Tab-separated table of C-alpha atoms in Angstrom:
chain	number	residue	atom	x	y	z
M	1	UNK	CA	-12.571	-58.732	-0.708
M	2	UNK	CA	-12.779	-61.407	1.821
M	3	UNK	CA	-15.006	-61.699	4.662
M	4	UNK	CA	-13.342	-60.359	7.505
M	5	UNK	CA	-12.606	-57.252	5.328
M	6	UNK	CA	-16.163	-56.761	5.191
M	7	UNK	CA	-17.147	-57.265	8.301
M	8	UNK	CA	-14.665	-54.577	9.064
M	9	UNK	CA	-15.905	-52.276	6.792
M	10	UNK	CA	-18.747	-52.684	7.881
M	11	UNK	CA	-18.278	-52.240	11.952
M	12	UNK	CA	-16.371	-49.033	11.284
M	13	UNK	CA	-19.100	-48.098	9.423
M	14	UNK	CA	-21.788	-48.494	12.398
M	15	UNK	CA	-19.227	-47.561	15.112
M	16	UNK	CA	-17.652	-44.606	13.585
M	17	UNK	CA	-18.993	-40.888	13.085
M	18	UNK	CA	-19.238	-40.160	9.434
M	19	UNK	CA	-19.345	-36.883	8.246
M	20	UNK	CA	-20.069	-35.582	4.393
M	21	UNK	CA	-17.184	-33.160	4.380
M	22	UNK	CA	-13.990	-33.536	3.230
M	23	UNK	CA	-11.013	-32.660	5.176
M	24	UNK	CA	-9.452	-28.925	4.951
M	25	UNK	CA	-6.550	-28.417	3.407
M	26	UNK	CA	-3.105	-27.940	5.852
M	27	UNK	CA	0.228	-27.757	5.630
M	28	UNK	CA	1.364	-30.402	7.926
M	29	UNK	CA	-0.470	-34.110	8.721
M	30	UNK	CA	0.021	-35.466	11.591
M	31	UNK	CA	0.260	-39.869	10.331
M	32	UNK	CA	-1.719	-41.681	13.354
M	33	UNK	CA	-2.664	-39.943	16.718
M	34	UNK	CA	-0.417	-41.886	18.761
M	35	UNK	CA	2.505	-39.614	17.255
M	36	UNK	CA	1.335	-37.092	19.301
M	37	UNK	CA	2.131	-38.987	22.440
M	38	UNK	CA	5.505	-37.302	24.252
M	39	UNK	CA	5.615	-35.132	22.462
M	40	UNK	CA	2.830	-31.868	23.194
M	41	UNK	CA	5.227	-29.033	23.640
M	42	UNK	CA	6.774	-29.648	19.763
M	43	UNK	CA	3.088	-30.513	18.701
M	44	UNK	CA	1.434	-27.365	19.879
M	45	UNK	CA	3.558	-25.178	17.454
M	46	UNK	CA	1.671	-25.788	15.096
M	47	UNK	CA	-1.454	-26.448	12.861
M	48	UNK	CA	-1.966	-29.427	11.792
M	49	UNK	CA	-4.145	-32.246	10.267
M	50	UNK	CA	-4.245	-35.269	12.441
M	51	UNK	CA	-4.704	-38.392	9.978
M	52	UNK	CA	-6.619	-41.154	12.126
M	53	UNK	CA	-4.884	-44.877	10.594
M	54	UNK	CA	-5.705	-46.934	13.039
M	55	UNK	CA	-9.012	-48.416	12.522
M	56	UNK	CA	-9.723	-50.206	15.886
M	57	UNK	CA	-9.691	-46.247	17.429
M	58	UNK	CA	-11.051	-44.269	14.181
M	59	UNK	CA	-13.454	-42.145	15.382
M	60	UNK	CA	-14.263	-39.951	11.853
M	61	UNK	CA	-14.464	-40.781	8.683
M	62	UNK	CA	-15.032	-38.260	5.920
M	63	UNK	CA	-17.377	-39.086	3.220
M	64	UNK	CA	-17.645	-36.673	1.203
M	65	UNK	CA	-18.331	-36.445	-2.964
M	66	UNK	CA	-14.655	-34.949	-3.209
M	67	UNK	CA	-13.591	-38.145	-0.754
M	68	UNK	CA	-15.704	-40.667	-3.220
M	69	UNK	CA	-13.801	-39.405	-6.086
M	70	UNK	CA	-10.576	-39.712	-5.233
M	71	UNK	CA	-11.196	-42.944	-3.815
M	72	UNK	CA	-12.244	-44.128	-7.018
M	73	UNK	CA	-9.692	-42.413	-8.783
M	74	UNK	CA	-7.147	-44.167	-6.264
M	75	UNK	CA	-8.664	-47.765	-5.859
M	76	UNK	CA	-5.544	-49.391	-7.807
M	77	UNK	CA	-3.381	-48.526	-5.478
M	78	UNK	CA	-4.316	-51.353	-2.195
M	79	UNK	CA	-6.754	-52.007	-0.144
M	80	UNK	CA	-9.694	-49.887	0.871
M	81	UNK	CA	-8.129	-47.973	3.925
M	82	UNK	CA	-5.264	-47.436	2.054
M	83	UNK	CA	-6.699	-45.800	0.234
M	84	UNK	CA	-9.115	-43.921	2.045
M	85	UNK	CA	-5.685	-42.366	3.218
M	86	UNK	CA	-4.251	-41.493	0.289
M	87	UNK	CA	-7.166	-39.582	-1.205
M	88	UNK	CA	-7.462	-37.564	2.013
M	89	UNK	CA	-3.433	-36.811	2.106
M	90	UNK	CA	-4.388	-35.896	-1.864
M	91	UNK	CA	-7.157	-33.314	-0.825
M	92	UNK	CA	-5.546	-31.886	2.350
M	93	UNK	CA	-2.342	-31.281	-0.385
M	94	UNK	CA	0.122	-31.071	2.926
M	95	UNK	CA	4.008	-29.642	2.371
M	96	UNK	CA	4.354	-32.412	4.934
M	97	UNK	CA	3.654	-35.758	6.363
M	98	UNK	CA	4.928	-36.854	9.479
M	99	UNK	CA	4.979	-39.484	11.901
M	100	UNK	CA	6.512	-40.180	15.307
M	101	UNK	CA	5.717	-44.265	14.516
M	102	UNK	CA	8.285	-44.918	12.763
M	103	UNK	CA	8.267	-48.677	12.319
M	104	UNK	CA	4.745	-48.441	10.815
M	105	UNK	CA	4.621	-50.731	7.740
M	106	UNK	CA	1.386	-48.624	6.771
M	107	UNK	CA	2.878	-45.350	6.826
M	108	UNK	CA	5.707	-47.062	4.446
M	109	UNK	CA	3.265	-48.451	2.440
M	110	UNK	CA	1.679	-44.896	1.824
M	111	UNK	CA	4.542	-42.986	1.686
M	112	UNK	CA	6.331	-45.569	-1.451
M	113	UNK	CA	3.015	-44.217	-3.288
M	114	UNK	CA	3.085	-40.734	-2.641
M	115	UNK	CA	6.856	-39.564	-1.495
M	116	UNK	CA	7.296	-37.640	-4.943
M	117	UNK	CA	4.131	-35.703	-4.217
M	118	UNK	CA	4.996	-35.107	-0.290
M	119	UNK	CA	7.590	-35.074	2.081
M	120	UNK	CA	7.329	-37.971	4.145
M	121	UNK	CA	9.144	-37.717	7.412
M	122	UNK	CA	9.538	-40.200	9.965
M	123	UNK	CA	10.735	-39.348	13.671
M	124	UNK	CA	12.546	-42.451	15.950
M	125	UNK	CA	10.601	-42.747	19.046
M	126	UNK	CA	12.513	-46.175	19.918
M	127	UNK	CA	15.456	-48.565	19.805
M	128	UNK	CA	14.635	-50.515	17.070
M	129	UNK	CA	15.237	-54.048	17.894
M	130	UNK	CA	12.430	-55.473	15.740
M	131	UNK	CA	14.298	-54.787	12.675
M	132	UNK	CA	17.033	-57.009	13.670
M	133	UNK	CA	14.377	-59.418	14.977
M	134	UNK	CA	12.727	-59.141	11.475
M	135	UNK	CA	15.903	-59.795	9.485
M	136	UNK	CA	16.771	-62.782	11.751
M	137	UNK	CA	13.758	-64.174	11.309
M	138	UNK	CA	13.960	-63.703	7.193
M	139	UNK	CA	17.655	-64.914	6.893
M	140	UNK	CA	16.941	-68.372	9.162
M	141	UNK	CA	13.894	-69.282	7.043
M	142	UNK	CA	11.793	-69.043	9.995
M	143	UNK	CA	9.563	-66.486	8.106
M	144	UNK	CA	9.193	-66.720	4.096
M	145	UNK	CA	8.387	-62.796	4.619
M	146	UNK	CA	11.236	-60.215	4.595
M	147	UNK	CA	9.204	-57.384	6.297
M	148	UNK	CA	11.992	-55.026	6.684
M	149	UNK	CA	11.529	-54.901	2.656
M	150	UNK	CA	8.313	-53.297	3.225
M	151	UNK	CA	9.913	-50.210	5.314
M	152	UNK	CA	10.209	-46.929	3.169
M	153	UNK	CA	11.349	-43.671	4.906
M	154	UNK	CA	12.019	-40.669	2.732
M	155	UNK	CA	13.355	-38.819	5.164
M	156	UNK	CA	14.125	-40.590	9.023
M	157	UNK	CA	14.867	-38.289	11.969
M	158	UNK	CA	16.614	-40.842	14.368
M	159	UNK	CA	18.325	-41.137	17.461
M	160	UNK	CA	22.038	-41.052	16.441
M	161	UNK	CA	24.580	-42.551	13.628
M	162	UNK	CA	24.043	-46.041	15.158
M	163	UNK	CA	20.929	-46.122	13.087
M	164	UNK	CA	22.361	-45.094	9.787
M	165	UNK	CA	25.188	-47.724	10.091
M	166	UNK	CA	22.777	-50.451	10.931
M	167	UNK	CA	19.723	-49.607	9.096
M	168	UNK	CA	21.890	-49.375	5.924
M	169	UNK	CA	23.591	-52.680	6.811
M	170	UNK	CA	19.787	-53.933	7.114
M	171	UNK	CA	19.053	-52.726	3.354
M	172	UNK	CA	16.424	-50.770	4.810
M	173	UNK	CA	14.712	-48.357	1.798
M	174	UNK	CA	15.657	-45.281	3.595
M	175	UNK	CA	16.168	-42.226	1.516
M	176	UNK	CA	17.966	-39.937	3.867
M	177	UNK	CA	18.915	-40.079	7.612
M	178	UNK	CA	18.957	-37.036	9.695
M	179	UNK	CA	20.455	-37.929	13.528
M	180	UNK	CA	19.006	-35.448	15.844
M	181	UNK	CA	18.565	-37.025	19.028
M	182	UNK	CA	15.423	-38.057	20.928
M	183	UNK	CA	12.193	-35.450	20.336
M	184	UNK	CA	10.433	-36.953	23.523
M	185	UNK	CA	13.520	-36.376	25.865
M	186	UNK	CA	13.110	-32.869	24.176
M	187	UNK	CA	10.019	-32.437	24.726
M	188	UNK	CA	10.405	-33.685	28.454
M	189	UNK	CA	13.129	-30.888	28.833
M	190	UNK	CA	10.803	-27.978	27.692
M	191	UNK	CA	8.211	-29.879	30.451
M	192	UNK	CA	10.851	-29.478	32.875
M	193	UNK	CA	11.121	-25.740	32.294
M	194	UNK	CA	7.372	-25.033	32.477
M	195	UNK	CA	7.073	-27.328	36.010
M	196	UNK	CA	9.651	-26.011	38.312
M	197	UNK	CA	10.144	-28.077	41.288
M	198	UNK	CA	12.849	-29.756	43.593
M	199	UNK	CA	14.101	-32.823	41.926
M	200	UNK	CA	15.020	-36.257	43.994
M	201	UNK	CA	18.156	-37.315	43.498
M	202	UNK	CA	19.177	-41.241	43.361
M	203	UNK	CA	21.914	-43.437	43.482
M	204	UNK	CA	20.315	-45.819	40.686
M	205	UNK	CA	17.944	-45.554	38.064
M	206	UNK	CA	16.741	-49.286	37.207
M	207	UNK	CA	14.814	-49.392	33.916
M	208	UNK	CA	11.720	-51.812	34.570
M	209	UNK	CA	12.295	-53.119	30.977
M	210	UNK	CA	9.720	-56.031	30.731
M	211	UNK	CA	8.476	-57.266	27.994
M	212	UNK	CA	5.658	-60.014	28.353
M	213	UNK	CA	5.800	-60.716	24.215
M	214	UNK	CA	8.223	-60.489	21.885
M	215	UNK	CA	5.754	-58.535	18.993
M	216	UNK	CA	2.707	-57.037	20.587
M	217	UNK	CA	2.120	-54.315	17.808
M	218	UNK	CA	-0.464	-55.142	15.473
M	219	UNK	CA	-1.278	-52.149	14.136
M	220	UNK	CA	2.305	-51.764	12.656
M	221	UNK	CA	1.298	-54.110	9.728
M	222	UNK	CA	2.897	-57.466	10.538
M	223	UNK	CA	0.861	-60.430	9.810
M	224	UNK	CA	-0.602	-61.765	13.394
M	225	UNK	CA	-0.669	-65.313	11.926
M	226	UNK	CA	3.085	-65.364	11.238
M	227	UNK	CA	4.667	-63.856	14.286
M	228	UNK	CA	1.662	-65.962	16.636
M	229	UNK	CA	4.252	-68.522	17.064
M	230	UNK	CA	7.133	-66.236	18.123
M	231	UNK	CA	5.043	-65.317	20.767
M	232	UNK	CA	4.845	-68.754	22.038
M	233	UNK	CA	5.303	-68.955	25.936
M	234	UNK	CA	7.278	-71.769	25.944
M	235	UNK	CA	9.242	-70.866	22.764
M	236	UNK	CA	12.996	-70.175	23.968
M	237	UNK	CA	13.517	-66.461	23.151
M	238	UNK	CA	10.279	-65.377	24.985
M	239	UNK	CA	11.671	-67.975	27.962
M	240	UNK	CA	15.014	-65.669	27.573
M	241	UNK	CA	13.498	-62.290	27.204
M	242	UNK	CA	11.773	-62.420	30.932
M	243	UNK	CA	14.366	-64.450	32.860
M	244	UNK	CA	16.891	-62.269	31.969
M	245	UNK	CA	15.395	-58.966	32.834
M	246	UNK	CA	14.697	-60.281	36.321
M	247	UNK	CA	18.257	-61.775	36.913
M	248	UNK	CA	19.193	-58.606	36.366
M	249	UNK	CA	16.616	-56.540	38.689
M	250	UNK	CA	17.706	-59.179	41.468
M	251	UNK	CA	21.032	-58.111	41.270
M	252	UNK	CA	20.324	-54.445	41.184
M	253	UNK	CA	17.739	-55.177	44.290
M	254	UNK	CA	20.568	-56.759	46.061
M	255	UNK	CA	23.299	-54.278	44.881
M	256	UNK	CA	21.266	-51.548	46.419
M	257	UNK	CA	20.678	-52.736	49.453
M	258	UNK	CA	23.840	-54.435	50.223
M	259	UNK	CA	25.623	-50.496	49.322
M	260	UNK	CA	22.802	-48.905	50.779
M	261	UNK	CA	22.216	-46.982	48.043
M	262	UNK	CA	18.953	-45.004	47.004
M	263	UNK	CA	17.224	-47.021	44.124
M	264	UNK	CA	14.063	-45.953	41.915
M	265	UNK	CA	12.599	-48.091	39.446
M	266	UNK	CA	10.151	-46.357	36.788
M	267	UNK	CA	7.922	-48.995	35.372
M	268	UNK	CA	7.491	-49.651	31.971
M	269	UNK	CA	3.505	-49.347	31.869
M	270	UNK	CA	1.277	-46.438	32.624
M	271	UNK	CA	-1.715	-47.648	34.662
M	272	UNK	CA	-3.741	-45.137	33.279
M	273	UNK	CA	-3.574	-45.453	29.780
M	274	UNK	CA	-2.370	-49.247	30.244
M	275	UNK	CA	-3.817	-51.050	32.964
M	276	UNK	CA	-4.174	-54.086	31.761
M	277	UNK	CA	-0.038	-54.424	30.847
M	278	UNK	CA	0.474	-52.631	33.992
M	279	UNK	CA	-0.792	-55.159	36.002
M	280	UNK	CA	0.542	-57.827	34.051
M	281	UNK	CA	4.103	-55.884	34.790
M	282	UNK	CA	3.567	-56.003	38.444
M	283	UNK	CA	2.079	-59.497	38.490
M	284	UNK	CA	5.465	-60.326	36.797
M	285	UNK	CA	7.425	-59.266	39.538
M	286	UNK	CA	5.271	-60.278	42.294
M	287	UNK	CA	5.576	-63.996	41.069
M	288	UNK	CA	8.939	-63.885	40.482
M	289	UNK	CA	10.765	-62.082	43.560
M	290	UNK	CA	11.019	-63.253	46.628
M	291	UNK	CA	8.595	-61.743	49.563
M	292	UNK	CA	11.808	-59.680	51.107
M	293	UNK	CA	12.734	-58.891	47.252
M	294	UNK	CA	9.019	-57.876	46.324
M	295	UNK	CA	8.664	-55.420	49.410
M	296	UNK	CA	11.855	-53.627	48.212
M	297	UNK	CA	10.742	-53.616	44.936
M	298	UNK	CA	7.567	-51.265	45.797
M	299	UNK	CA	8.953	-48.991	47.940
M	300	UNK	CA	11.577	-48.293	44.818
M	301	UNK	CA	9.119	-47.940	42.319
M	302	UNK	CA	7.896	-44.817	40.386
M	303	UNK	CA	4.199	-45.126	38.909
M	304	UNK	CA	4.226	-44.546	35.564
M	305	UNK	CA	2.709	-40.965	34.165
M	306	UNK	CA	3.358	-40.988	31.087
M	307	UNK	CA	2.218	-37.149	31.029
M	308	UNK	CA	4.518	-36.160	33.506
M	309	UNK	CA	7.770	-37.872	32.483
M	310	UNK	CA	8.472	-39.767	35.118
M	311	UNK	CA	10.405	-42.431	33.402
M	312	UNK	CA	12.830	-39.562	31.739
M	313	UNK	CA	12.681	-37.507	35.271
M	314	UNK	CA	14.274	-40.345	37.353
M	315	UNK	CA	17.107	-41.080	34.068
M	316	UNK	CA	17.902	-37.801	34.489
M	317	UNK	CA	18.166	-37.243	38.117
M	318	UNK	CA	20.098	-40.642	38.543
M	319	UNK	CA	23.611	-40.823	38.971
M	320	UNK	CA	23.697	-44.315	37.168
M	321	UNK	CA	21.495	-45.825	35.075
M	322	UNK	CA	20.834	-49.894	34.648
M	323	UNK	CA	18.927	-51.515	31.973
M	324	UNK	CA	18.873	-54.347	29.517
M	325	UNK	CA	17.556	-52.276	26.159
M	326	UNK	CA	15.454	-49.473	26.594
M	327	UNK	CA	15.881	-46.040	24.606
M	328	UNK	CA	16.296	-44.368	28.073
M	329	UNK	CA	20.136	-46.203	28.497
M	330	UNK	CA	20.796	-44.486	25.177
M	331	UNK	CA	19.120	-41.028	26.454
M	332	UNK	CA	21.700	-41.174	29.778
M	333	UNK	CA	24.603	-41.791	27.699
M	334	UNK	CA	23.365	-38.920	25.132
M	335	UNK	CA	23.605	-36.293	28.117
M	336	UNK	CA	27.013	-37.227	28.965
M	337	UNK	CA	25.684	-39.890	31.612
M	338	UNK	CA	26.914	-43.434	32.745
M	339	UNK	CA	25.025	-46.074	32.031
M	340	UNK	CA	24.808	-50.048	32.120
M	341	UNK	CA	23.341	-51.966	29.699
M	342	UNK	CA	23.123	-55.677	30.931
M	343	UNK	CA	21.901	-58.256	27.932
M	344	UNK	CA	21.078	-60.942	29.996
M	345	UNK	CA	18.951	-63.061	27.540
M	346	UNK	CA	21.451	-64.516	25.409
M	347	UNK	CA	20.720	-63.098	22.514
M	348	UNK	CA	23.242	-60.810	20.597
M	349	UNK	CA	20.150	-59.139	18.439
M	350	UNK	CA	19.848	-57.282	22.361
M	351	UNK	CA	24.068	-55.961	22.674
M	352	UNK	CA	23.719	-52.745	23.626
M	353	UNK	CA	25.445	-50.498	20.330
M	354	UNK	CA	28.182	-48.987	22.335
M	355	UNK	CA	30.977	-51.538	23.921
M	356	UNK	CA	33.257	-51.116	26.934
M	357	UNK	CA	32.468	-49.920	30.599
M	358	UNK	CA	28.912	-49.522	29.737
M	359	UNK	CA	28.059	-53.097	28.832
M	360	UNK	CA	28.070	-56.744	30.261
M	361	UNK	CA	26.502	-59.560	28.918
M	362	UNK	CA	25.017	-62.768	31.385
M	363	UNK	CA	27.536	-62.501	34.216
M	364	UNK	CA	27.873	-63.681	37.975
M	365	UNK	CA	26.655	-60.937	40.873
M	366	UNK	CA	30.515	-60.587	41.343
M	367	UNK	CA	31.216	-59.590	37.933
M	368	UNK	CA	28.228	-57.049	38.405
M	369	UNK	CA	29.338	-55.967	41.213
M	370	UNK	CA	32.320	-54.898	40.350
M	371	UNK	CA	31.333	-53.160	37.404
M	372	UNK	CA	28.768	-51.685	39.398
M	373	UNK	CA	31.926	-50.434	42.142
M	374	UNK	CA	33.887	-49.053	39.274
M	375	UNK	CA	31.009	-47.394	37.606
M	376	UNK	CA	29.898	-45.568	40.365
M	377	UNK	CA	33.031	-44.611	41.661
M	378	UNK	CA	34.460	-43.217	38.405
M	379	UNK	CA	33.693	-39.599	36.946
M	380	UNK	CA	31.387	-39.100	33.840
M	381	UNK	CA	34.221	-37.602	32.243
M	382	UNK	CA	36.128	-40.629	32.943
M	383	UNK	CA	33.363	-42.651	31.897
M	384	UNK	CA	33.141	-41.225	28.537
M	385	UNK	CA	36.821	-42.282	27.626
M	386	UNK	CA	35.819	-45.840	28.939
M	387	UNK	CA	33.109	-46.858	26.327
M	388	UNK	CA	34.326	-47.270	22.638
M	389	UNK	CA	32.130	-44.670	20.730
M	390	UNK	CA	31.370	-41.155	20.418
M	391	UNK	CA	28.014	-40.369	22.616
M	392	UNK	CA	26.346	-39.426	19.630
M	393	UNK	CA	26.419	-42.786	18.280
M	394	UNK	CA	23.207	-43.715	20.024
M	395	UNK	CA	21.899	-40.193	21.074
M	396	UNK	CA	22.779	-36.876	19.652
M	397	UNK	CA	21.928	-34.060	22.308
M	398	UNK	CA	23.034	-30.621	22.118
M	399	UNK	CA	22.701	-28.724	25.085
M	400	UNK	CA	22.604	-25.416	22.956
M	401	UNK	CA	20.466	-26.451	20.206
M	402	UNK	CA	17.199	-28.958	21.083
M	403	UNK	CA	16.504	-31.884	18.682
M	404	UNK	CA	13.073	-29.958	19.036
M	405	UNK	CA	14.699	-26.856	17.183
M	406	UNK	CA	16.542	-29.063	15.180
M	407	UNK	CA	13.531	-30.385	13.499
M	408	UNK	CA	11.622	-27.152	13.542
M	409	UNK	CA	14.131	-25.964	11.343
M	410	UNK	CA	14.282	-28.874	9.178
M	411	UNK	CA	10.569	-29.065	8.448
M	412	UNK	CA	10.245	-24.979	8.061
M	413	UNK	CA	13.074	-25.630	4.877
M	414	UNK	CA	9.703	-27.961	3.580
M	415	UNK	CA	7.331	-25.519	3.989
M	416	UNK	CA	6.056	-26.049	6.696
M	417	UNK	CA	5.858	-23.491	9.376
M	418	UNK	CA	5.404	-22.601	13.125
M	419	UNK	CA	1.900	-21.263	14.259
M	420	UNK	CA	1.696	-17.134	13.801
């Protein structure tokens, strides 16, 4: 054990709340509390163990005799918090354990140990663009690390059959594929239903898409050392991966305006729970537009509340939505929508899945424009037979049957079971 280990060890240690129990046993763990995020109204039907993995927010740990010994029984199998884990998933016994991050290497890690004990079940809460990003970096020797070899999902909810064509095609170890849509545009729908209220209409939905660094999730597992250098400001992708974005925001600005059409902008970042990358967002902007372009900009934008939806309320009352990658592009399509995904980075890791009327890559404002014209003026219907795969490919929906049924039903055939 190195140093740093320690020292960790030793902070969670002082900074944490121990308690001599061990967990209870349940039916169903919850893997890492931000699963829970968008997802309350699938959540609360049920009981559950929530599994705390992230050490920087842990704020139990159980210590208990029972805990010791199946620690020590378990201390071949990794490092200490691994397995920590795995002896409390071993004395909670679920039928069940589920995540909604499903990119984590550490839930991958655990689940490669323990998948013929549990059902392991991972749920796609985004467009996965890092595992491209991953396997470009492997295959151009810029990384001597094939991380997408650490990913392990026994069983993977996702978004549509784009991800079982291209996850495949990525060798990803992924036992079985289930495509049943988005659960947090689910979940928003049931929200809907309980908060009854007149809905704004617009002409444009602009996704505020910006990302200030290529890899900002440590806690999924990557090594910080290796992927510091992709995050280099002045490296060319990162250069790319803001310029393009606003290109394409000045266009839609402009667009707008010049049609005199009613535009809202969600942004990416909820001040509350982010306020730091919130301002950093708006900073962005403010730098970058013009004065004229800036004031626009504001009195378009929707503050993000991340427990009200707002991001998923404007895609869906929008008659057209623009974007460069976000999930919420695949979401509008899903429902039957029209959509425009604009890769303006130069980079064909970011296409959008689906070709035709619903994508352009780095264009002139004419060549928006017109695609803009014809977009808008065109029926969804009509839209549908423009674009040169099924909806489904990036977003099963069913208006009949939610993806939040849909998975109900799958994880009831494990065992696992709504509340009484």
């Amino acid at each position: 054990m190195n140093f740093r280990s320690l020292y960790k060890i030793i902070y969670i240690f002082f900074n944490t709340k121990i308690t001599f129990k061990s967990p209870k046993k349940s039916d169903l763990v919850i893997f890492d509390v931000k699963s829970l995020n968008d997802a309350k109204y699938f959540f609360d039907r049920y009981d559950f163990f929530l599994l705390e993995t992230r050490t920087s927010i842990l704020k139990k740990i159980y210590f208990s005799p029972k805990v010791i010994f199946h620690m020590i029984k378990n201390f071949y199998l990794g490092n200490i918090f691994t397995v920590y884990l795995i002896s409390l998933i071993d004395i909670i016994n679920p039928k069940v354990v589920l995540t909604k991050i499903d990119n984590a290497i550490k839930f991958s890690e655990i689940a490669k140990l323990r998948w013929k004990n549990y059902k392991f079940i991972a749920i796609q809460a985004a467009a996965r663009y890092d595992y491209l990003y991953q396997d470009y970096f492997f295959k151009s020797k810029k990384t001597s690390t094939n991380f997408n070899e650490k990913i392990f999902i026994p069983h993977f909810f996702c978004f549509g059959d784009y991800e079982k064509e291209k996850f495949k095609e990525l060798n990803l170890d992924i036992k079985n594929f289930y495509p049943i849509g988005d659960l947090q545009f689910s979940d928003y729908l049931e929200y809907k239903k309980n908060n009854i209220k007149i809905n704004k209409k617009s002409d444009i939905c602009f996704i505020s898409d910006y990302v200030h660094k290529i890899f900002n999730h440590a806690y999924l597992g990557y090594d910080s050392t290796t992927f510091k250098k992709f995050n280099d400001k002045n490296d060319i992708r990162n250069i790319n991966i803001k310029l393009g974005p606003l290109k394409l925001l000045k266009y839609v600005l402009r667009y707008a305006k010049d049609k005199n059409l009613k535009l809202e902008i969600p942004l990416k970042r909820d001040p509350i729970l982010n306020p730091d990358l919130s301002k950093i967002e708006i900073d962005f902007f403010k730098e970058n537009l013009s004065t004229k372009e800036f004031q626009y900009f504001k009195e378009c934008v929707i503050v993000k509340n991340r427990a009200k939806y707002t991001s998923l309320e404007s895609v869906f009352n929008s008659k057209v939505v623009v974007g460069w990658a976000s999930t919420l592009l695949r979401n509008k399509i899903g429902i039957g929508g029209k959509a425009l995904s604009c890769n303006f980075i130069k980079d064909k890791l970011y296409d959008f899945p689906i070709k035709g009327i619903c994508h352009l890559e780095d264009c002139s404002y004419q060549e928006f424009d017109s695609r803009m014209n014809e977009i808008i003026k065109i029926s969804e219907k009509e839209f549908q037979k423009k674009i040169d795969k099924e909806t489904g490919y990036v977003m099963k929906f069913n208006e009949h049957i939610s993806t939040s049924d849909v998975l109900a039903k799958k994880i009831s055939e494990f065992g696992v079971h709504k509340k009484a």
